[in-house]
Short mmCIF file of C-alpha atoms in Angstrom, two decimals:
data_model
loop_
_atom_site.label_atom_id
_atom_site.label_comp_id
_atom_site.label_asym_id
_atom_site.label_seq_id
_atom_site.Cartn_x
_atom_site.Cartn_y
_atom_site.Cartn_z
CA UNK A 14 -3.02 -10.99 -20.83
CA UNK A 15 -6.38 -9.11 -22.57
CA UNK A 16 -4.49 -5.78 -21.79
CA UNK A 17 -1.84 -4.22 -19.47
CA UNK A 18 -3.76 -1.51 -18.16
CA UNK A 19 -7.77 -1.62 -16.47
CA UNK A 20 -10.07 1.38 -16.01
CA UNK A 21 -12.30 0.98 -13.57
CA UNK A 22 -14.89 4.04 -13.41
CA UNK A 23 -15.77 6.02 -10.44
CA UNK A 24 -17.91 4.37 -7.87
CA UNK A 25 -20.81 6.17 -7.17
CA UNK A 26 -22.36 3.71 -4.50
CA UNK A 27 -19.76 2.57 -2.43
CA UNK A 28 -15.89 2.84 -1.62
CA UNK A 29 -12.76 1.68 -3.13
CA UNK A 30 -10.39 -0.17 -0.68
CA UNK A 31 -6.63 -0.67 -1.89
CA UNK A 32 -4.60 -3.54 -0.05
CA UNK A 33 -0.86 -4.53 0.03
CA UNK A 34 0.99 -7.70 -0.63
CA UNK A 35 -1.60 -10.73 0.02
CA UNK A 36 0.62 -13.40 -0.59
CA UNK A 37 -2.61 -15.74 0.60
CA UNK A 38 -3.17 -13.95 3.77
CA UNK A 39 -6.68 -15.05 3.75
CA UNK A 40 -7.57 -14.07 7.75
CA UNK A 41 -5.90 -10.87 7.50
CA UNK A 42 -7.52 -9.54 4.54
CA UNK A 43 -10.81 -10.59 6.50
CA UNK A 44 -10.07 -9.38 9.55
CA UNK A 45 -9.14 -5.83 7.92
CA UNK A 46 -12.12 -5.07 5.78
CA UNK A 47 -14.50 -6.54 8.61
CA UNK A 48 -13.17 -3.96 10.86
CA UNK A 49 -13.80 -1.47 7.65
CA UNK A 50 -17.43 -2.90 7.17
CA UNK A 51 -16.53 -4.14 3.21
CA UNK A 52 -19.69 -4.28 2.10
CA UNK A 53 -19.06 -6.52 -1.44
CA UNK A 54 -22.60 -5.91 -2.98
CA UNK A 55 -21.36 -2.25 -3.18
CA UNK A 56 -17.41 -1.87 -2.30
CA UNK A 57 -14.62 -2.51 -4.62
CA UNK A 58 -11.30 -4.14 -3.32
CA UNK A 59 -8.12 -4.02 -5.70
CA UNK A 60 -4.89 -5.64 -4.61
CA UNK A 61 -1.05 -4.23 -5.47
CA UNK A 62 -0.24 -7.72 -7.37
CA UNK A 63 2.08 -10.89 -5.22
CA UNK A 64 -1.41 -12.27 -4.17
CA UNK A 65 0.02 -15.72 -4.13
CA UNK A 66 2.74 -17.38 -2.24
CA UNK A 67 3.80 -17.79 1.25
CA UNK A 68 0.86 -17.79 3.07
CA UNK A 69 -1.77 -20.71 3.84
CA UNK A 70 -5.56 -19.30 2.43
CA UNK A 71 -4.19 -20.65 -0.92
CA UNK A 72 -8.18 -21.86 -1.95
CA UNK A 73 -9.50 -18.94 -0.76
CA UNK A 74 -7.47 -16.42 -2.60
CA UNK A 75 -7.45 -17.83 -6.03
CA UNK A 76 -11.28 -17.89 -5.61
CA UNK A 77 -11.18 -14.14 -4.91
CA UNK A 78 -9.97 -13.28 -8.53
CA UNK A 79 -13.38 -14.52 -9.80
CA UNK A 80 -15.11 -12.50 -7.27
CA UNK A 81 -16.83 -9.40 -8.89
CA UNK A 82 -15.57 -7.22 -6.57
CA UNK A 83 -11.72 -8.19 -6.49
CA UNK A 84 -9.40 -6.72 -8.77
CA UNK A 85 -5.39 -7.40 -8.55
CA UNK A 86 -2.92 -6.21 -10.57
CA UNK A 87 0.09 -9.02 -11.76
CA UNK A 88 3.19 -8.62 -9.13
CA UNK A 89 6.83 -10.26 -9.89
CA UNK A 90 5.12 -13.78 -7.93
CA UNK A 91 2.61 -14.10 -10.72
CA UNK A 92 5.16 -13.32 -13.40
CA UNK A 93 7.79 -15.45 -12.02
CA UNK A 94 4.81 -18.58 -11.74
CA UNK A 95 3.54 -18.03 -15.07
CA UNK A 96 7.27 -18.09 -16.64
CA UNK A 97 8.03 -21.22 -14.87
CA UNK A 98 5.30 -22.97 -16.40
CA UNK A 99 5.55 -22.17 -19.88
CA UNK A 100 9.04 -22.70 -19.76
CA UNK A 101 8.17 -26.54 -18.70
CA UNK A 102 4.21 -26.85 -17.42
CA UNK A 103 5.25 -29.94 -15.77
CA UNK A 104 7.71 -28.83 -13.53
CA UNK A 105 7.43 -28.90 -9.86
CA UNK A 106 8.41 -25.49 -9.36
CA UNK A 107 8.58 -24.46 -5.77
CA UNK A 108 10.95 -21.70 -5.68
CA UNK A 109 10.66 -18.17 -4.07
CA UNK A 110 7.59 -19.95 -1.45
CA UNK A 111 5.57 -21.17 -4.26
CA UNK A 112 5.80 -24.75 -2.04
CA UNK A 113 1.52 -24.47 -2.67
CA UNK A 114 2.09 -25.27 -6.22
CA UNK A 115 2.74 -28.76 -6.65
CA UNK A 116 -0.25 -29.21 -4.34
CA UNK A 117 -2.32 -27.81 -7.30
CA UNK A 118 -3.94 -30.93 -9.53
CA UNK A 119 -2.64 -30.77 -12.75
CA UNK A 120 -5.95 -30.19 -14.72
CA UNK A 121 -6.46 -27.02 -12.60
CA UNK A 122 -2.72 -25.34 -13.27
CA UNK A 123 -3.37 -23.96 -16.16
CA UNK A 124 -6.95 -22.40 -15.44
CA UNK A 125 -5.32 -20.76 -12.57
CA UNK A 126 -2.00 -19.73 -14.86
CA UNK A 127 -4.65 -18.01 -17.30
CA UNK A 128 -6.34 -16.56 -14.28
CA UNK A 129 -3.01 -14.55 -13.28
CA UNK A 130 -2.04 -13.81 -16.79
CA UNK A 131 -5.09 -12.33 -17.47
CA UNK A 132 -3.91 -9.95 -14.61
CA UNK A 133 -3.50 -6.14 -16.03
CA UNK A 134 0.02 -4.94 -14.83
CA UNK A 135 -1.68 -1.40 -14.03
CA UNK A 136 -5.13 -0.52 -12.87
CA UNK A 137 -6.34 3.24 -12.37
CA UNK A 138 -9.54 4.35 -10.71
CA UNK A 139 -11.33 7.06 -10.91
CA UNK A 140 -12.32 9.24 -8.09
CA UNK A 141 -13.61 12.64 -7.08
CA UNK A 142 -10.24 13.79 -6.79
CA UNK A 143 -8.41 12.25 -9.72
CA UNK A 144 -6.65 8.98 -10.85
CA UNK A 145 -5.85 7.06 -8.59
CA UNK A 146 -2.91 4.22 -10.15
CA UNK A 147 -2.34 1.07 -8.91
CA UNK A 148 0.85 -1.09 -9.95
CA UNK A 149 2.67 -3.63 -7.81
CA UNK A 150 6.00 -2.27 -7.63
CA UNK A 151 7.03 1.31 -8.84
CA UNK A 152 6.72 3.80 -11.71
CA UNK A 153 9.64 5.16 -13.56
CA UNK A 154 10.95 8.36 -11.81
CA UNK A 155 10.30 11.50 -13.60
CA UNK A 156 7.45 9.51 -15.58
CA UNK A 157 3.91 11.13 -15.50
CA UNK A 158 0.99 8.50 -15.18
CA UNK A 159 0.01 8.81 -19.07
CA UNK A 160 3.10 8.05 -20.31
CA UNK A 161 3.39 4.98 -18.05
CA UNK A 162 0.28 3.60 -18.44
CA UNK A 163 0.46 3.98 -22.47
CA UNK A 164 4.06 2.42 -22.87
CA UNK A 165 3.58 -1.02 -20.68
CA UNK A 166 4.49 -2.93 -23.87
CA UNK A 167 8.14 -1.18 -23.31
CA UNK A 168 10.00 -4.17 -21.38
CA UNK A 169 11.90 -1.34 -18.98
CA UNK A 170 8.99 0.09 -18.42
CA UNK A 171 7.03 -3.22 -17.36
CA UNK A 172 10.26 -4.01 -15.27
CA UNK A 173 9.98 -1.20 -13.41
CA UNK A 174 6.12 -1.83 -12.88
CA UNK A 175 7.36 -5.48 -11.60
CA UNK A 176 10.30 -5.32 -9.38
CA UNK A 177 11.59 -1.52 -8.97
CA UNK A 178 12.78 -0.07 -5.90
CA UNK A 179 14.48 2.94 -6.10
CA UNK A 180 11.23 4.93 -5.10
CA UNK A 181 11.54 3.37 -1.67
CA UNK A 182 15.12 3.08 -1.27
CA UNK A 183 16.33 6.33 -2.35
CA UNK A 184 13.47 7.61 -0.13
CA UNK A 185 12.06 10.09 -3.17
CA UNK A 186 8.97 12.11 -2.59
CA UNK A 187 8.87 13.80 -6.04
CA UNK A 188 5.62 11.51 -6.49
CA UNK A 189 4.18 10.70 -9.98
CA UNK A 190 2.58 13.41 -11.90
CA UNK A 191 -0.58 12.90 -13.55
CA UNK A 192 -2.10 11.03 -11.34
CA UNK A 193 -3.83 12.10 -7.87
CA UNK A 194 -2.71 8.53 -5.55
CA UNK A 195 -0.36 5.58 -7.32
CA UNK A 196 -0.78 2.66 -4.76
CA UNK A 197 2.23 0.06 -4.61
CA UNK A 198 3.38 -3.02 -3.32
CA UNK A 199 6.12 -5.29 -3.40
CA UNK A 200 9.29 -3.25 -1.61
CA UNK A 201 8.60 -4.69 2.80
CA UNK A 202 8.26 -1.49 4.99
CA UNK A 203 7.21 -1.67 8.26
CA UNK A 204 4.85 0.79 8.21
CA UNK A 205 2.76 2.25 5.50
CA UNK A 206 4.79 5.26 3.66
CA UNK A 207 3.41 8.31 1.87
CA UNK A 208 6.28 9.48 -1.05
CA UNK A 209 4.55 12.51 -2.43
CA UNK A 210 1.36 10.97 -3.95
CA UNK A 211 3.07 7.92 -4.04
CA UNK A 212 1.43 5.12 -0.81
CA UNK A 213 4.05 2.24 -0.36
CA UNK A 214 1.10 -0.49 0.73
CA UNK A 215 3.39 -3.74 1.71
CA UNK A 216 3.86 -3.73 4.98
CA UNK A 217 4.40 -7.39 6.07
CA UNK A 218 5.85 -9.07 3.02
CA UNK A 219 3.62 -12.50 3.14
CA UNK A 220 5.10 -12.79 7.03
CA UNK A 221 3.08 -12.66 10.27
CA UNK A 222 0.73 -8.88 10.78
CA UNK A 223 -1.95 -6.89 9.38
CA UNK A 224 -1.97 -6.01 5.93
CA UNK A 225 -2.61 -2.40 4.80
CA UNK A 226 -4.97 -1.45 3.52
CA UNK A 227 -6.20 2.12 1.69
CA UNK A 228 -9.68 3.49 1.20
CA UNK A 229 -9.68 5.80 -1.46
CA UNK A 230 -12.94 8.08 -0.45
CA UNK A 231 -11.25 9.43 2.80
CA UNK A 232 -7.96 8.90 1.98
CA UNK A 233 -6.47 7.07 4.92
CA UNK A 234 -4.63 3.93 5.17
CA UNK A 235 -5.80 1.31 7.45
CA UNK A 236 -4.38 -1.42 9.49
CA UNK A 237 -7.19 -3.78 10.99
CA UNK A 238 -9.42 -0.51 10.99
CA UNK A 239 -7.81 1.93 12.81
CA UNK A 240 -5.89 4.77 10.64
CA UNK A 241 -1.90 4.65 10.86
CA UNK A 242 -0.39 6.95 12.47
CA UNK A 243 2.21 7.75 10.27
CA UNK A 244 -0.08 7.85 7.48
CA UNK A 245 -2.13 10.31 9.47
CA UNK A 246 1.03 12.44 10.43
CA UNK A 247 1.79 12.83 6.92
CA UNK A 248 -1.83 13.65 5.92
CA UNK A 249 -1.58 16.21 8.61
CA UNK A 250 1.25 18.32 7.34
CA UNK A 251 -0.41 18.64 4.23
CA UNK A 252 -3.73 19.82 5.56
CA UNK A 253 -1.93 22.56 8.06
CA UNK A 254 -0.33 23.97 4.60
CA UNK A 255 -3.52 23.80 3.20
CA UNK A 256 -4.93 25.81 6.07
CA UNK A 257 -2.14 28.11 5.38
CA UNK A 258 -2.94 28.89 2.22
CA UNK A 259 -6.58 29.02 2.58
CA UNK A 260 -6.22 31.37 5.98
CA UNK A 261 -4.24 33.56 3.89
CA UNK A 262 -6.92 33.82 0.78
CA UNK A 263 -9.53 34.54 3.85
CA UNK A 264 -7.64 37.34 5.00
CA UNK A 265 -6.96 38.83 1.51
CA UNK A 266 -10.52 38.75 0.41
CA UNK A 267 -11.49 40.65 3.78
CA UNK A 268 -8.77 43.34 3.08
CA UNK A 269 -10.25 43.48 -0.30
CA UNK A 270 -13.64 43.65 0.96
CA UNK A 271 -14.68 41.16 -1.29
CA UNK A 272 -17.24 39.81 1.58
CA UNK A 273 -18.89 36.33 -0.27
CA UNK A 274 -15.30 35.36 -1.19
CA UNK A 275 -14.19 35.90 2.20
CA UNK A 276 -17.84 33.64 3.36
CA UNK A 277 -16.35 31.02 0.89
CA UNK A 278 -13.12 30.70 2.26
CA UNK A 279 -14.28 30.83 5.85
CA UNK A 280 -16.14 27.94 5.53
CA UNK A 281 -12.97 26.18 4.27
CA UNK A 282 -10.88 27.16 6.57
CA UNK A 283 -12.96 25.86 9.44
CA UNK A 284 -13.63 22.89 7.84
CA UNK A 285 -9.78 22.14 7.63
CA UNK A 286 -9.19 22.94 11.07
CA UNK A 287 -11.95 20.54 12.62
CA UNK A 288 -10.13 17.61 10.05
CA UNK A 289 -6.72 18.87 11.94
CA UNK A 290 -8.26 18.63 14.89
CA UNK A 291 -9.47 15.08 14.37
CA UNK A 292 -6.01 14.21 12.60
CA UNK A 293 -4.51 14.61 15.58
CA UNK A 294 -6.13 13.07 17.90
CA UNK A 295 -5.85 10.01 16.26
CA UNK A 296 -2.73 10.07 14.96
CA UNK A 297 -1.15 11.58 18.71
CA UNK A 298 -1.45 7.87 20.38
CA UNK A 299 0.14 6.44 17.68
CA UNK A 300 2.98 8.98 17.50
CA UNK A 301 3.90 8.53 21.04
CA UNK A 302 3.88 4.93 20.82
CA UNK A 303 6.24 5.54 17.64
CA UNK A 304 8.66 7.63 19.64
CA UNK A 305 9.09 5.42 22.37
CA UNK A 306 10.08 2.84 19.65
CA UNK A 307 12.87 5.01 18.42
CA UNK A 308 13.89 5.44 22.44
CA UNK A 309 14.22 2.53 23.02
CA UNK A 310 16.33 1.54 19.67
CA UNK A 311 18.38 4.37 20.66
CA UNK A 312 18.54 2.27 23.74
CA UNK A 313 19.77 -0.28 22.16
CA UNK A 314 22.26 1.13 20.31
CA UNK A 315 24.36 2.74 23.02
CA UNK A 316 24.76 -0.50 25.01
CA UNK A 317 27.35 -3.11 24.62
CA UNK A 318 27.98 -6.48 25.69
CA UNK A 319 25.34 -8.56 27.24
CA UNK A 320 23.23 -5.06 28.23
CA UNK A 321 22.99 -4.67 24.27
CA UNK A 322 21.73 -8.18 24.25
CA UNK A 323 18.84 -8.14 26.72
CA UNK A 324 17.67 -4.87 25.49
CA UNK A 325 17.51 -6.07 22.02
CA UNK A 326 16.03 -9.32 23.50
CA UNK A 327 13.20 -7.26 25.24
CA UNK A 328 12.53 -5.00 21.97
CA UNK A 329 12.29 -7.31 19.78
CA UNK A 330 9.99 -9.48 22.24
CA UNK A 331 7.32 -6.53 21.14
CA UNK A 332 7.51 -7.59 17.87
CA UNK A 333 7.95 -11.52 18.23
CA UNK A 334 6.94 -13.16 14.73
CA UNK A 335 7.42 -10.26 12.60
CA UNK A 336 9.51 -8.78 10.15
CA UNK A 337 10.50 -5.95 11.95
CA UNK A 338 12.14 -8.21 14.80
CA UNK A 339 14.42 -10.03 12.02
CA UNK A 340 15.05 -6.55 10.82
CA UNK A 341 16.21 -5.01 14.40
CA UNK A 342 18.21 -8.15 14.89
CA UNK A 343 19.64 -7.86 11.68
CA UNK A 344 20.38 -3.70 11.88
CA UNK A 345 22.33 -4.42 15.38
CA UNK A 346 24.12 -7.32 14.81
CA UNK A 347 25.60 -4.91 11.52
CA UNK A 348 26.80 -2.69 14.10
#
């Protein structure tokens, strides 16, 4: 590895798309930024790291990382391959879904082991509204970006940067100071998850569905296109206390007779409410759709017997192929 940490400068032409877990999901990946018009003569894609693995575009992938356009930082699948084969290059290692890897001739391996070691382990962008960090699976809590990004060599830190998940489990929305957006990977959720400034990215963990993926200009995460809703609801309780505050400047300027202030802020504040207004339409459907999910769990939950078994039979029929059937099968039979 050249160097831990990449700067890539702000991009003036076109947009910067952020994308969970590939783990070779070549026709996903395609299907997504089609449906977000990628355009790569101008567009930037960067990927959360576990790019290998699991899925079948194996080819495909691997070419992406000498793509101009692609940029990926190294997950725990990378680490965990390029381990393996300095620890014995001839090795037939197949462990943790790596079954592609013995397929690989053996004059190529270690062109494509230099490929992912070459792999920074944290990327940051910069954008009109600040850094935005990129780093497959979390940053130290109570760590500001700087301080993470300038002590990678530390092995805990780089550990952290490779396989935490306290950020997700423990649920904590303090976020990461320092930087505006940290993108990550590598902990499966089912849907995309806003943690303060923190966006948890992997939301089908190399298994069947569409990846996420972010766009760093408007700020929304995508899935094939079309914003998530739960994304969208969080994005929408932060522009309603951003109205708040800006309604509240209006109406202090006006009592102060300060009248181009209050102009100023009037424009804001109406520009705020017609993003609110569009916030929620789109993110209503999705809501709905959302609650009736947790209904019908509910549903679930209260019945016994056989009843308990054909509801969770016709839930998880919703969700055939996907991670968040094993997971409802998995929460009930708990119970």
């Amino acid at each position: 590895m050249t160097s831990k940490i990449l700067h890539l400068p702000k991009n003036v032409r076109g947009r910067d798309f952020v994308v969970g877990d590939l783990h070779f999901k070549i026709q996903d990946l395609q299907r997504g930024l089609q449906a977000l018009g990628f355009d790569q003569a101008i567009d930037r894609l960067i990927a959360v790291g576990d790019v290998i693995d699991r899925g079948p575009g194996v080819r495909e992938v691997l070419q992406l990382l000498d793509e101009p356009w692609f940029y990926s930082v190294q997950g725990n699948h990378e680490q965990m391959l390029i381990n393996a084969y300095h620890a014995d290059p001839d090795v037939r290692y197949a462990a943790h879904a790596m079954v592609w890897w013995p397929m690989i001739p053996y004059e190529s391996k270690s062109v494509v082991i230099e490929k992912l070691r070459s792999l920074p382990i944290a990327i940051e962008i910069e954008s009109a509204q600040g850094i935005v960090g990129v780093v497959h699976a979390d940053v130290p809590a109570g760590v500001c970006w700087q301080t993470f990004v300038a002590e990678l060599e530390n092995p805990a830190i780089e550990e952290t940067a490779l396989w935490g998940r306290d950020r997700i489990m423990k649920h904590q929305r303090d976020g990461v100071p320092g930087a505006w957006r940290v993108c990550t990977g590598h902990s499966w959720i089912p849907r995309p998850l806003r943690l303060g400034n923190v966006l948890a990215l992997d939301i089908t963990g190399g298994c069947d569905g569409s990846l996420a993926i972010y766009c760093v200009q408007d700020d929304t995460i995508y899935i094939d296109g079309i914003p998530a809703s739960l994304d969208q609801a969080e994005r929408l309780s932060d522009l309603l206390a951003a109205l708040s505050e800006k309604s509240q400047l209006l109406k202090d300027s006006l009592n102060s007779n300060k009248l181009i202030e209050a102009q100023i802020f009037a424009a804001e504040v109406d520009t705020i409410v017609k993003l609110v207004s569009t916030m929620w339409m789109d993110a209503k459907e999705g809501l709905v759709e959302q609650q009736q999910f947790i209904n019908a769990l509910h549903g679930v939950s209260l019945s016994k017997g056989s009843r308990r078994g054909a509801k969770l039979d016709a839930l998880c029929s919703q969700h055939t192929g996907s991670q968040t059937e094993g997971l409802l099968r998995r929460l009930i039979n708990a119970t």
